[in-house]
Amino acid sequence: MKRRNLLLGAAGLALPAALAPTIPALGAGRPSTPAVGRASLSNPRLSTPPNHRLAARLAILPAQTRQAIIVSATNFTTTYATLEAYVRVDRRWQPAAAPMPARIGSQGFSDNHVEGVPTTPTGVYSIGPTMYGIAANPGVRYPYHRLVSGDWWNENPSSPQYNTFQHSSTNPGGASEALWQETPAYTHFAVITYNMPPNVPTPIPNAGSGIFLHEFSTSGGNATAGCVAVAHDHLVDLLAWLDPALSPRIMLGPHGQVGRY
C-alpha cells in the first residue's frame, strides 16, 4: 500500500496563518519512503481504521493543550485500536492526519492496570519530557536520548527508581527492560506518563510501568505488553509532530470512554 501523506492541507484543514508556524502538519517535510512494519499490508483488520472524530467529545483537557492523540477501540478486550491525532484551532479540535491502525495490550484496556499484566491503562496522560530511541533522532521537538548499552527502564516495584529511565551497569531487577536491545520496537519511542509525574507525584509500586508509544515489533503488527504500537512511518511522523510547547495529551480507552476526559 502506498504510504499516506499525513498533511493538514491534504485534508482541507488549512490553519490560520497565525497558528501555522506553531502547529506543524503531521508528516510534513519527510519524503515518502518504504514503510517498515506497515500492518495494513498483511492484516486486513488494521487496513482501514475508522475516523471517529472523537476529539469533539473531549471535555476536560488542560486549557493549554493544543495537540491531542486519541487511541481508542470498540471495547475493553480487543487488542486492535485506532490512533487519531488532532490540533485545537480557535477552540475547536480538527484532525491533523488520517486515522492510523494501532495495537494495544494483549489483554486490551484496563481501568486498573497493574505491574506484569498486559493491559493498556485507560486515561489521559502527558508525553514524557524526553524521547528515546536506538536509532538517531528522527527530527523530534523534544529532547532526544539515543540509547546505549546500560540504558534501562526500571520496572522493579521494590526499587526507589521504579518506572523511570536509568543508566546502570547492572539490571535494576524485576521486569526491567534493556532498552537498547529492544529492536525494532524501540527504534524510537515516546513515554506515556502513566504512573509517573505529572499524573502522579511519584510512581506507585506495582501500579504498572514502562508504558510507551513505539513501533510494531513485527512486520504484521502485534499486541503489546501494555504499550501503544503503530507502524514505523506513522510513529516517526507522530514523534516529529508532537510539540512540548503545545502541551500535548494522549487519551487511551474504548470509544465510549472518551467523554470522561
Coordinates of C-alpha atoms in Angstrom, one line a residue:
M1 CA 0.0 0.0 0.0
K2 CA 1.3 3.5 -0.8
R3 CA 2.3 5.4 2.2
R4 CA -0.3 8.1 3.2
N5 CA 0.9 11.7 3.2
L6 CA -0.4 12.9 6.5
L7 CA -0.9 16.6 5.9
L8 CA -3.4 19.0 7.2
G9 CA -3.6 20.7 3.8
A10 CA -4.4 17.4 2.1
A11 CA -7.5 17.1 4.4
G12 CA -8.7 20.6 3.5
L13 CA -8.0 21.8 7.0
A14 CA -5.7 24.8 6.4
L15 CA -4.6 26.5 9.7
P16 CA -4.9 30.3 10.3
A17 CA -1.7 32.0 9.3
A18 CA -1.1 33.0 13.0
L19 CA -1.1 29.3 14.1
A20 CA 0.6 27.7 11.1
P21 CA 4.2 28.2 12.3
T22 CA 3.5 26.8 15.8
I23 CA 1.4 23.7 14.9
P24 CA 3.2 21.6 12.4
A25 CA 1.5 19.5 9.9
L26 CA 1.7 15.8 10.8
G27 CA 4.0 14.1 8.3
A28 CA 5.2 17.3 6.6
G29 CA 8.7 17.6 5.4
R30 CA 9.6 14.0 5.2
P31 CA 9.8 12.2 1.8
S32 CA 7.7 9.1 1.1
T33 CA 9.8 6.0 2.0
P34 CA 9.1 2.3 2.0
A35 CA 7.1 1.7 5.2
V36 CA 8.6 -0.6 7.9
G37 CA 6.0 -2.5 9.9
R38 CA 3.0 -1.4 7.9
A39 CA 0.5 -3.7 9.4
S40 CA -2.1 -2.9 6.8
L41 CA -0.1 -4.8 4.2
S42 CA -0.7 -8.1 5.9
N43 CA -3.5 -7.7 8.4
P44 CA -6.9 -6.6 7.0
R45 CA -8.2 -5.8 10.5
L46 CA -5.8 -2.9 10.5
S47 CA -6.1 -1.7 6.9
T48 CA -8.9 0.9 7.1
P49 CA -9.2 2.4 10.6
P50 CA -12.4 4.4 11.0
N51 CA -12.4 8.1 11.6
H52 CA -14.4 8.6 14.8
R53 CA -13.7 12.4 15.2
L54 CA -13.6 11.6 18.9
A55 CA -11.8 14.9 19.9
A56 CA -15.2 16.7 19.7
R57 CA -16.2 14.6 22.8
L58 CA -13.2 15.6 24.9
A59 CA -14.3 17.6 27.9
I60 CA -11.7 18.4 30.5
L61 CA -8.3 18.6 28.9
P62 CA -6.0 21.3 30.2
A63 CA -6.8 24.7 28.6
Q64 CA -3.3 25.0 27.2
T65 CA -3.4 21.6 25.4
R66 CA -3.4 22.2 21.6
Q67 CA -2.4 18.7 20.4
A68 CA -4.2 15.6 21.3
I69 CA -3.8 11.9 20.4
I70 CA -6.7 9.5 21.0
V71 CA -6.1 5.8 21.0
S72 CA -9.5 4.1 21.1
A73 CA -11.1 0.7 20.5
T74 CA -14.5 -0.8 20.3
N75 CA -14.4 -2.3 23.7
F76 CA -12.1 -3.1 26.7
T77 CA -11.0 -6.6 25.5
T78 CA -9.9 -6.1 21.9
T79 CA -6.2 -5.5 21.1
Y80 CA -7.0 -3.6 17.9
A81 CA -7.2 0.2 18.2
T82 CA -7.3 3.3 16.1
L83 CA -5.0 6.3 16.7
E84 CA -6.3 9.7 15.8
A85 CA -4.3 13.0 16.1
Y86 CA -5.9 16.4 16.5
V87 CA -4.9 20.1 16.8
R88 CA -7.0 22.7 18.6
V89 CA -7.7 25.8 16.5
D90 CA -10.0 28.6 17.7
R91 CA -11.3 26.3 20.5
R92 CA -12.2 23.5 18.0
W93 CA -10.4 20.2 17.5
Q94 CA -9.5 19.4 14.0
P95 CA -7.9 16.2 12.6
A96 CA -4.2 16.5 12.0
A97 CA -4.0 13.3 10.0
A98 CA -5.9 10.3 8.7
P99 CA -6.6 7.7 11.4
M100 CA -3.9 5.2 12.0
P101 CA -4.1 1.5 12.9
A102 CA -2.6 0.7 16.3
R103 CA -2.3 -2.2 18.7
I104 CA -2.6 -2.2 22.5
G105 CA -2.0 -4.7 25.3
S106 CA -2.7 -8.3 24.6
Q107 CA -5.5 -8.2 27.3
G108 CA -6.9 -4.9 26.0
F109 CA -7.6 -1.8 28.1
S110 CA -7.9 -1.6 31.8
D111 CA -9.1 1.0 34.3
N112 CA -6.9 -0.7 36.9
H113 CA -3.6 -1.6 35.2
V114 CA -1.1 -3.4 37.4
E115 CA 2.5 -4.5 37.0
G116 CA 3.0 -7.6 34.9
V117 CA -0.5 -7.7 33.4
P118 CA -0.5 -6.9 29.7
T119 CA -3.3 -4.4 29.7
T120 CA -3.1 -0.8 28.4
P121 CA -4.1 1.7 31.1
T122 CA -7.1 3.9 30.3
G123 CA -6.9 7.7 31.0
V124 CA -5.3 10.9 29.8
Y125 CA -1.6 11.3 30.0
S126 CA 1.2 13.7 29.0
I127 CA 4.1 12.9 26.8
G128 CA 7.3 12.3 28.8
P129 CA 9.9 15.1 28.8
T130 CA 12.4 13.1 26.8
M131 CA 12.0 10.9 23.7
Y132 CA 14.3 7.9 23.2
G133 CA 15.5 5.5 20.5
I134 CA 18.1 3.0 19.4
A135 CA 18.4 5.0 16.2
A136 CA 19.4 8.6 15.7
N137 CA 17.0 11.5 16.4
P138 CA 14.4 11.4 13.6
G139 CA 13.7 15.1 14.0
V140 CA 11.7 15.4 17.2
R141 CA 10.9 18.7 19.0
Y142 CA 11.6 17.1 22.4
P143 CA 15.0 16.4 23.9
Y144 CA 16.1 13.1 22.5
H145 CA 18.3 10.4 24.0
R146 CA 19.9 7.9 21.8
L147 CA 20.1 4.6 23.7
V148 CA 23.3 3.0 24.6
S149 CA 24.3 -0.2 26.5
G150 CA 23.2 0.2 30.1
D151 CA 20.1 2.2 29.4
W152 CA 17.2 0.6 31.3
W153 CA 13.6 1.3 32.1
N154 CA 13.3 0.4 35.8
E155 CA 10.3 -1.9 36.2
N156 CA 11.2 -3.2 39.7
P157 CA 8.4 -2.2 42.1
S158 CA 10.8 -2.5 45.1
S159 CA 13.2 0.0 43.6
P160 CA 13.1 3.7 44.6
Q161 CA 13.7 4.4 40.9
Y162 CA 10.6 2.4 39.8
N163 CA 9.1 3.5 36.5
T164 CA 12.0 5.7 35.5
F165 CA 14.8 5.7 32.9
Q166 CA 18.0 4.6 34.5
H167 CA 21.6 4.1 33.2
S168 CA 23.2 1.3 35.1
S169 CA 25.9 -1.3 34.6
T170 CA 23.6 -3.8 36.3
N171 CA 19.9 -4.8 35.8
P172 CA 17.7 -2.8 38.2
G173 CA 15.7 -6.0 38.8
G174 CA 12.2 -7.2 38.3
A175 CA 11.0 -7.0 34.7
S176 CA 13.2 -4.0 33.9
E177 CA 13.8 -3.6 30.2
A178 CA 17.2 -3.4 28.5
L179 CA 16.0 -0.6 26.2
W180 CA 19.0 -0.7 23.8
Q181 CA 18.2 -4.3 22.9
E182 CA 14.5 -4.0 22.0
T183 CA 14.6 -3.9 18.3
P184 CA 12.7 -2.9 16.3
A185 CA 10.1 -1.8 18.9
Y186 CA 12.4 0.9 20.5
T187 CA 13.9 2.2 17.3
H188 CA 12.2 5.4 18.6
F189 CA 9.6 5.9 21.3
A190 CA 7.8 8.4 23.5
V191 CA 7.0 7.9 27.1
I192 CA 3.3 7.9 28.1
T193 CA 3.2 9.3 31.7
Y194 CA 1.1 6.6 33.2
N195 CA 2.1 6.1 36.9
M196 CA 4.6 8.9 36.8
P197 CA 4.6 12.7 37.0
P198 CA 2.7 14.8 36.2
N199 CA -0.1 12.2 36.5
V200 CA 1.0 11.1 40.0
P201 CA 3.6 12.8 42.2
T202 CA 5.7 9.6 42.4
P203 CA 5.2 6.2 40.9
I204 CA 3.1 3.8 42.9
P205 CA 4.7 0.4 43.4
N206 CA 3.1 -2.4 41.4
A207 CA 0.7 0.0 39.6
G208 CA 2.5 -0.6 36.3
S209 CA 5.5 0.8 34.5
G210 CA 7.0 1.4 31.1
I211 CA 4.0 2.5 29.0
F212 CA 5.4 3.8 25.7
L213 CA 4.2 4.9 22.2
H214 CA 6.5 2.8 20.0
E215 CA 6.5 0.9 16.7
F216 CA 5.3 -2.6 16.0
S217 CA 7.7 -5.4 17.0
T218 CA 6.6 -7.5 13.9
S219 CA 6.0 -6.6 10.3
G220 CA 2.4 -7.6 10.6
G221 CA 1.6 -5.6 13.7
N222 CA 1.2 -7.2 17.1
A223 CA -0.4 -6.7 20.5
T224 CA 1.8 -5.4 23.2
A225 CA 2.6 -5.8 26.9
G226 CA 0.6 -2.6 27.6
C227 CA 2.2 0.0 25.3
V228 CA 0.6 1.5 22.2
A229 CA 2.3 0.4 18.9
V230 CA 1.9 1.8 15.4
A231 CA 3.8 1.4 12.1
H232 CA 7.3 2.8 11.9
D233 CA 6.5 5.7 9.5
H234 CA 3.4 6.6 11.4
L235 CA 5.4 6.7 14.6
V236 CA 8.1 8.9 13.1
D237 CA 5.5 11.3 11.9
L238 CA 3.8 11.5 15.3
L239 CA 7.0 12.0 17.2
A240 CA 8.2 14.8 14.9
W241 CA 4.7 16.4 15.1
L242 CA 4.4 16.5 18.9
D243 CA 5.5 19.8 20.3
P244 CA 6.0 20.3 24.1
A245 CA 5.1 23.9 23.7
L246 CA 1.6 22.8 22.8
S247 CA 1.1 20.7 26.0
P248 CA 0.1 17.5 24.1
R249 CA -2.0 14.8 25.8
I250 CA -2.8 11.2 24.8
M251 CA -6.1 9.6 25.7
L252 CA -6.3 5.8 26.0
G253 CA -9.6 3.9 26.2
P254 CA -12.7 2.5 24.5
H255 CA -14.7 4.8 22.2
G256 CA -17.4 5.1 24.9
Q257 CA -15.0 6.4 27.5
V258 CA -13.8 9.5 25.6
G259 CA -16.4 11.8 27.2
R260 CA -14.8 11.2 30.6
Y261 CA -11.9 13.4 29.6

